[in-house]
mmCIF file of C-alpha atoms in Angstrom:
data_model
loop_
_atom_site.group_PDB
_atom_site.id
_atom_site.type_symbol
_atom_site.label_atom_id
_atom_site.label_comp_id
_atom_site.label_asym_id
_atom_site.label_seq_id
_atom_site.Cartn_x
_atom_site.Cartn_y
_atom_site.Cartn_z
ATOM 1 C CA MET A 1 -13.351 95.418 51.640
ATOM 2 C CA ALA A 2 -14.807 91.919 52.017
ATOM 3 C CA ALA A 3 -17.396 90.536 49.639
ATOM 4 C CA VAL A 4 -21.012 90.733 50.750
ATOM 5 C CA ALA A 5 -22.246 87.243 51.651
ATOM 6 C CA LEU A 6 -25.360 86.387 49.664
ATOM 7 C CA PRO A 7 -27.519 83.296 50.003
ATOM 8 C CA SER A 8 -26.584 80.589 47.493
ATOM 9 C CA ASP A 9 -30.097 80.729 46.031
ATOM 10 C CA THR A 10 -29.768 84.420 45.096
ATOM 11 C CA PRO A 11 -30.584 84.629 41.387
ATOM 12 C CA LEU A 12 -27.823 85.756 39.065
ATOM 13 C CA VAL A 13 -30.280 86.423 36.221
ATOM 14 C CA GLU A 14 -33.262 88.741 36.547
ATOM 15 C CA ALA A 15 -35.614 87.958 33.662
ATOM 16 C CA LEU A 16 -38.377 89.957 32.051
ATOM 17 C CA VAL A 17 -40.456 87.557 29.948
ATOM 18 C CA GLU A 18 -42.351 89.546 27.307
ATOM 19 C CA ASP A 19 -43.165 86.526 25.128
ATOM 20 C CA SER A 20 -44.985 83.825 27.092
ATOM 21 C CA ARG A 21 -43.759 81.066 24.743
ATOM 22 C CA TRP A 22 -40.459 81.220 26.633
ATOM 23 C CA GLU A 23 -42.240 80.094 29.809
ATOM 24 C CA ASP A 24 -42.861 76.629 28.320
ATOM 25 C CA LEU A 25 -39.087 76.253 28.048
ATOM 26 C CA ASP A 26 -38.408 77.570 31.587
ATOM 27 C CA LEU A 27 -35.952 80.026 30.083
ATOM 28 C CA GLU A 28 -35.248 81.614 33.454
ATOM 29 C CA SER A 29 -33.787 78.343 34.777
ATOM 30 C CA LEU A 30 -31.821 77.787 31.560
ATOM 31 C CA ALA A 31 -30.432 81.322 31.778
ATOM 32 C CA GLU A 32 -29.435 80.873 35.405
ATOM 33 C CA ARG A 33 -27.610 77.600 34.651
ATOM 34 C CA ALA A 34 -25.905 79.042 31.549
ATOM 35 C CA ALA A 35 -24.742 82.218 33.283
ATOM 36 C CA ARG A 36 -23.530 80.385 36.410
ATOM 37 C CA ALA A 37 -21.595 77.841 34.322
ATOM 38 C CA THR A 38 -20.000 80.643 32.295
ATOM 39 C CA LEU A 39 -18.894 82.608 35.346
ATOM 40 C CA ASP A 40 -17.701 79.459 37.122
ATOM 41 C CA ARG A 41 -15.568 78.503 34.112
ATOM 42 C CA LEU A 42 -13.916 81.925 34.175
ATOM 43 C CA GLY A 43 -13.239 81.798 37.926
ATOM 44 C CA LEU A 44 -15.856 84.428 38.773
ATOM 45 C CA ASP A 45 -18.217 84.026 41.723
ATOM 46 C CA PRO A 46 -21.770 83.850 40.293
ATOM 47 C CA LEU A 47 -23.157 85.266 43.553
ATOM 48 C CA ALA A 48 -21.193 88.477 42.970
ATOM 49 C CA TYR A 49 -22.823 89.405 39.660
ATOM 50 C CA GLU A 50 -26.187 90.195 38.133
ATOM 51 C CA ILE A 51 -27.486 89.909 34.571
ATOM 52 C CA SER A 52 -30.760 91.248 33.187
ATOM 53 C CA LEU A 53 -32.510 89.125 30.554
ATOM 54 C CA LEU A 54 -35.269 90.152 28.158
ATOM 55 C CA ALA A 55 -37.093 87.130 26.713
ATOM 56 C CA CYS A 56 -38.905 88.633 23.757
ATOM 57 C CA ASN A 57 -40.103 88.007 20.206
ATOM 58 C CA ASP A 58 -38.644 88.864 16.803
ATOM 59 C CA ALA A 59 -40.528 92.153 16.491
ATOM 60 C CA ARG A 60 -39.099 93.442 19.776
ATOM 61 C CA ILE A 61 -35.542 92.315 19.113
ATOM 62 C CA ALA A 62 -35.696 93.821 15.595
ATOM 63 C CA GLU A 63 -36.537 97.190 17.205
ATOM 64 C CA LEU A 64 -33.624 96.826 19.606
ATOM 65 C CA ASN A 65 -31.287 95.698 16.830
ATOM 66 C CA GLU A 66 -32.184 98.760 14.761
ATOM 67 C CA ASP A 67 -32.024 101.171 17.703
ATOM 68 C CA PHE A 68 -28.654 99.980 18.983
ATOM 69 C CA ARG A 69 -26.906 98.498 15.946
ATOM 70 C CA GLY A 70 -28.616 100.117 12.962
ATOM 71 C CA LYS A 71 -29.708 96.694 11.677
ATOM 72 C CA PRO A 72 -33.491 96.648 11.105
ATOM 73 C CA GLN A 73 -33.999 92.893 11.306
ATOM 74 C CA PRO A 74 -34.449 90.325 14.032
ATOM 75 C CA THR A 75 -31.499 88.407 15.422
ATOM 76 C CA ASN A 76 -31.216 85.580 17.913
ATOM 77 C CA VAL A 77 -29.478 87.324 20.819
ATOM 78 C CA LEU A 78 -28.225 90.799 21.698
ATOM 79 C CA SER A 79 -25.995 91.853 24.590
ATOM 80 C CA TRP A 80 -25.248 95.185 26.221
ATOM 81 C CA PRO A 81 -22.279 94.958 28.599
ATOM 82 C CA SER A 82 -22.277 97.425 31.486
ATOM 83 C CA GLU A 83 -18.599 98.055 30.857
ATOM 84 C CA GLU A 84 -16.212 97.659 27.922
ATOM 85 C CA ARG A 85 -13.842 94.795 28.685
ATOM 86 C CA GLY A 86 -12.537 93.743 25.268
ATOM 87 C CA ALA A 87 -9.054 92.363 24.654
ATOM 88 C CA ALA A 88 -6.362 94.544 23.122
ATOM 89 C CA ARG A 89 -5.302 91.886 20.605
ATOM 90 C CA ALA A 90 -7.173 89.126 18.811
ATOM 91 C CA GLY A 91 -7.222 85.834 20.678
ATOM 92 C CA GLU A 92 -6.380 87.333 24.080
ATOM 93 C CA MET A 93 -8.629 87.155 27.117
ATOM 94 C CA PRO A 94 -10.645 90.322 27.718
ATOM 95 C CA HIS A 95 -10.266 92.293 30.936
ATOM 96 C CA LEU A 96 -12.536 90.303 33.253
ATOM 97 C CA PRO A 97 -14.102 91.894 36.328
ATOM 98 C CA ALA A 98 -12.754 91.170 39.806
ATOM 99 C CA PRO A 99 -13.469 87.552 40.853
ATOM 100 C CA GLU A 100 -15.265 88.643 44.048
ATOM 101 C CA PRO A 101 -16.291 92.299 44.054
ATOM 102 C CA PRO A 102 -17.431 93.805 47.383
ATOM 103 C CA MET A 103 -21.067 93.866 46.268
ATOM 104 C CA PRO A 104 -23.062 92.401 43.377
ATOM 105 C CA VAL A 105 -22.070 93.986 40.079
ATOM 106 C CA GLY A 106 -24.408 94.271 37.104
ATOM 107 C CA LEU A 107 -22.675 92.777 34.069
ATOM 108 C CA GLY A 108 -25.270 94.049 31.595
ATOM 109 C CA ASP A 109 -28.325 93.040 29.630
ATOM 110 C CA VAL A 110 -29.129 90.203 27.232
ATOM 111 C CA ALA A 111 -32.166 89.922 24.937
ATOM 112 C CA ILE A 112 -33.184 86.693 23.200
ATOM 113 C CA ALA A 113 -35.865 86.334 20.489
ATOM 114 C CA TYR A 114 -38.218 83.375 20.474
ATOM 115 C CA GLU A 115 -39.013 82.994 16.764
ATOM 116 C CA THR A 116 -35.417 83.286 15.556
ATOM 117 C CA CYS A 117 -34.093 80.984 18.271
ATOM 118 C CA SER A 118 -36.847 78.446 17.621
ATOM 119 C CA ARG A 119 -36.338 78.536 13.839
ATOM 120 C CA GLU A 120 -32.561 78.134 14.138
ATOM 121 C CA ALA A 121 -32.958 75.175 16.500
ATOM 122 C CA ARG A 122 -35.455 73.511 14.176
ATOM 123 C CA GLU A 123 -33.232 74.079 11.097
ATOM 124 C CA ALA A 124 -30.214 72.664 12.950
ATOM 125 C CA GLY A 125 -32.206 69.679 14.230
ATOM 126 C CA LYS A 126 -31.405 70.401 17.868
ATOM 127 C CA PRO A 127 -33.601 70.883 20.931
ATOM 128 C CA LEU A 128 -34.744 74.462 21.514
ATOM 129 C CA ALA A 129 -33.448 74.279 25.099
ATOM 130 C CA ASP A 130 -29.942 73.410 23.851
ATOM 131 C CA HIS A 131 -29.886 76.237 21.309
ATOM 132 C CA ALA A 132 -31.246 78.747 23.828
ATOM 133 C CA THR A 133 -28.614 77.617 26.341
ATOM 134 C CA HIS A 134 -25.915 78.161 23.708
ATOM 135 C CA LEU A 135 -27.189 81.667 22.958
ATOM 136 C CA LEU A 136 -27.359 82.491 26.679
ATOM 137 C CA VAL A 137 -23.747 81.360 27.202
ATOM 138 C CA HIS A 138 -22.812 83.361 24.078
ATOM 139 C CA GLY A 139 -24.584 86.461 25.398
ATOM 140 C CA THR A 140 -23.013 86.121 28.847
ATOM 141 C CA LEU A 141 -19.553 85.888 27.282
ATOM 142 C CA HIS A 142 -20.279 89.109 25.360
ATOM 143 C CA LEU A 143 -21.123 90.810 28.671
ATOM 144 C CA LEU A 144 -17.683 89.753 29.904
ATOM 145 C CA GLY A 145 -15.883 91.282 26.920
ATOM 146 C CA PHE A 146 -15.593 88.289 24.604
ATOM 147 C CA ASP A 147 -16.235 88.885 20.917
ATOM 148 C CA HIS A 148 -16.058 87.077 17.597
ATOM 149 C CA GLU A 149 -15.292 89.886 15.149
ATOM 150 C CA ARG A 150 -11.610 88.941 14.766
ATOM 151 C CA GLU A 151 -10.534 85.385 13.941
ATOM 152 C CA GLY A 152 -8.496 84.829 17.118
ATOM 153 C CA ASP A 153 -11.305 86.226 19.268
ATOM 154 C CA ALA A 154 -13.863 83.979 17.547
ATOM 155 C CA GLU A 155 -11.698 80.905 18.174
ATOM 156 C CA LEU A 156 -11.302 81.795 21.866
ATOM 157 C CA MET A 157 -15.005 82.536 22.348
ATOM 158 C CA GLU A 158 -16.202 79.461 20.469
ATOM 159 C CA GLY A 159 -13.788 77.243 22.401
ATOM 160 C CA LEU A 160 -15.124 78.555 25.702
ATOM 161 C CA GLU A 161 -18.727 78.170 24.542
ATOM 162 C CA THR A 162 -18.098 74.567 23.530
ATOM 163 C CA GLU A 163 -16.390 73.754 26.844
ATOM 164 C CA ILE A 164 -19.100 75.416 28.963
ATOM 165 C CA LEU A 165 -21.888 73.771 26.979
ATOM 166 C CA ARG A 166 -20.236 70.358 27.282
ATOM 167 C CA GLY A 167 -20.349 70.805 31.057
ATOM 168 C CA LEU A 168 -24.075 71.524 30.750
ATOM 169 C CA GLY A 169 -24.670 68.426 28.622
ATOM 170 C CA VAL A 170 -25.159 70.373 25.372
ATOM 171 C CA ALA A 171 -23.498 69.183 22.156
ATOM 172 C CA ASP A 172 -20.832 71.273 20.418
ATOM 173 C CA PRO A 173 -22.772 73.913 18.454
ATOM 174 C CA TYR A 174 -19.818 74.466 16.132
ATOM 175 C CA ALA A 175 -19.392 70.836 15.071
ATOM 176 C CA ALA A 176 -21.381 71.616 11.912
ATOM 177 C CA MET A 177 -18.658 74.097 10.901
ATOM 178 C CA ALA A 178 -16.367 71.159 10.182
ATOM 179 C CA GLU A 179 -18.977 70.087 7.652
ATOM 180 C CA GLY A 180 -19.239 73.508 6.012
ATOM 181 C CA GLY A 181 -21.638 75.169 8.458
ATOM 182 C CA ALA A 182 -21.536 78.835 9.390
ATOM 183 C CA ARG A 183 -20.418 80.580 12.564
ATOM 184 C CA VAL A 184 -22.914 82.184 14.906
ATOM 185 C CA THR A 185 -23.216 85.835 13.996
ATOM 186 C CA ASP A 186 -25.095 88.466 15.916
ATOM 187 C CA GLY A 187 -27.310 89.724 13.101
#
């Protein structure tokens, strides 16, 4: 079966903006760029996939974090893949979806919290747009089966994030690790 031809301006990311502070950042455009760059890097046609994004605040993401992960505190980003795709062994690529499915496939949902994202960006001395872009790439990779629980998986995921972000003009978010910084953890 041939892939359904969609117009090139078909959005990959469908956003629900619950916290209007995200609108000042034009998060929907950042999310679209981040998701497209991630899929492009992995050889997947961005027109063949869909992602749902919830742009919320700390209170909302804390509820979601408790409901789905049993962690009653806010975090920066959460992801819910539509399908389990994880790798069998640490450091291996996960089982990616077909490069061009016959119709658009929903990859899953991502939620991002304004206060936590803003605070982390400020503490790291980086632009909010750059940090949000990093978290959106990170969340998209989670939807595709990438993880950072095991050392080899973390190295693979962080390497991809760094490469994708470089292509988007965003500095390496893990450079601080060389100076004793901490890895991104989904809290």
